Amino acid sequence: MSLENEKMTQKEVAEYFGVTVRTVQRWRVEKIGPAYLQYPGRVRYLREDIEEYENRIRIPFQNISAAYKRRAS
């Protein structure tokens, strides 16, 4: 299995994002987290879906000098 198709547990996803398993469960219930696979009695996440979710929630760094110029105007 390639790394991009690696399946991760809720615990592994929680560790990846630095949150609790309960937070990962809440994301799933509220449909605000990464895509997941639902098997009977267990949930798994594909690493590629975790990385895609991380890219989607990424906030780009604003150019500091441009911000200062706008402030000075």
Tab-separated table of C-alpha atoms in Angstrom:
chain	number	residue	atom	x	y	z
A	1	MET	CA	0.000	0.000	0.000
A	2	SER	CA	1.382	3.382	-0.934
A	3	LEU	CA	1.803	6.012	1.763
A	4	GLU	CA	-0.869	8.239	0.187
A	5	ASN	CA	-3.433	5.432	0.556
A	6	GLU	CA	-2.360	4.565	4.098
A	7	LYS	CA	-5.345	4.242	6.416
A	8	MET	CA	-5.177	6.093	9.737
A	9	THR	CA	-7.182	5.577	12.920
A	10	GLN	CA	-8.984	8.371	14.761
A	11	LYS	CA	-6.184	8.334	17.323
A	12	GLU	CA	-3.531	8.748	14.629
A	13	VAL	CA	-5.477	11.625	13.056
A	14	ALA	CA	-5.836	13.276	16.468
A	15	GLU	CA	-2.082	12.973	17.050
A	16	TYR	CA	-1.368	14.331	13.549
A	17	PHE	CA	-3.411	17.490	14.230
A	18	GLY	CA	-2.531	17.752	17.926
A	19	VAL	CA	-6.131	17.437	19.098
A	20	THR	CA	-8.097	14.882	21.091
A	21	VAL	CA	-9.875	11.870	19.612
A	22	ARG	CA	-13.107	13.488	20.811
A	23	THR	CA	-12.360	16.533	18.641
A	24	VAL	CA	-11.843	14.306	15.588
A	25	GLN	CA	-15.165	12.586	16.377
A	26	ARG	CA	-16.888	15.970	16.698
A	27	TRP	CA	-15.476	17.071	13.334
A	28	ARG	CA	-16.991	13.942	11.790
A	29	VAL	CA	-20.398	14.436	13.412
A	30	GLU	CA	-20.478	18.128	12.447
A	31	LYS	CA	-19.184	17.289	8.945
A	32	ILE	CA	-16.355	19.832	9.211
A	33	GLY	CA	-13.342	17.529	9.230
A	34	PRO	CA	-11.535	15.384	6.691
A	35	ALA	CA	-13.258	12.719	4.606
A	36	TYR	CA	-13.381	9.297	6.267
A	37	LEU	CA	-14.233	5.665	5.650
A	38	GLN	CA	-16.978	4.069	7.760
A	39	TYR	CA	-16.592	0.342	8.337
A	40	PRO	CA	-18.823	-1.685	10.667
A	41	GLY	CA	-17.620	-0.698	14.128
A	42	ARG	CA	-14.680	1.458	13.028
A	43	VAL	CA	-13.665	4.608	11.200
A	44	ARG	CA	-10.543	5.085	9.095
A	45	TYR	CA	-9.038	8.066	7.316
A	46	LEU	CA	-6.891	7.983	4.184
A	47	ARG	CA	-3.640	9.901	4.594
A	48	GLU	CA	-4.261	11.667	1.267
A	49	ASP	CA	-7.617	12.938	2.618
A	50	ILE	CA	-5.910	14.192	5.789
A	51	GLU	CA	-3.329	16.083	3.742
A	52	GLU	CA	-6.031	17.488	1.415
A	53	TYR	CA	-8.034	18.695	4.430
A	54	GLU	CA	-4.934	20.302	5.911
A	55	ASN	CA	-4.306	22.165	2.642
A	56	ARG	CA	-7.952	23.277	2.498
A	57	ILE	CA	-7.870	24.852	5.980
A	58	ARG	CA	-4.450	26.444	5.437
A	59	ILE	CA	-4.392	30.226	5.797
A	60	PRO	CA	-1.696	31.755	3.595
A	61	PHE	CA	0.809	34.087	5.192
A	62	GLN	CA	0.184	37.693	4.226
A	63	ASN	CA	3.086	39.760	2.943
A	64	ILE	CA	4.101	41.822	5.989
A	65	SER	CA	5.556	44.729	4.031
A	66	ALA	CA	2.331	45.057	2.015
A	67	ALA	CA	0.329	45.087	5.249
A	68	TYR	CA	2.510	47.881	6.673
A	69	LYS	CA	2.136	49.920	3.480
A	70	ARG	CA	-1.662	49.678	3.668
A	71	ARG	CA	-1.581	50.688	7.319
A	72	ALA	CA	0.593	53.723	6.614
A	73	SER	CA	-1.741	54.951	3.874
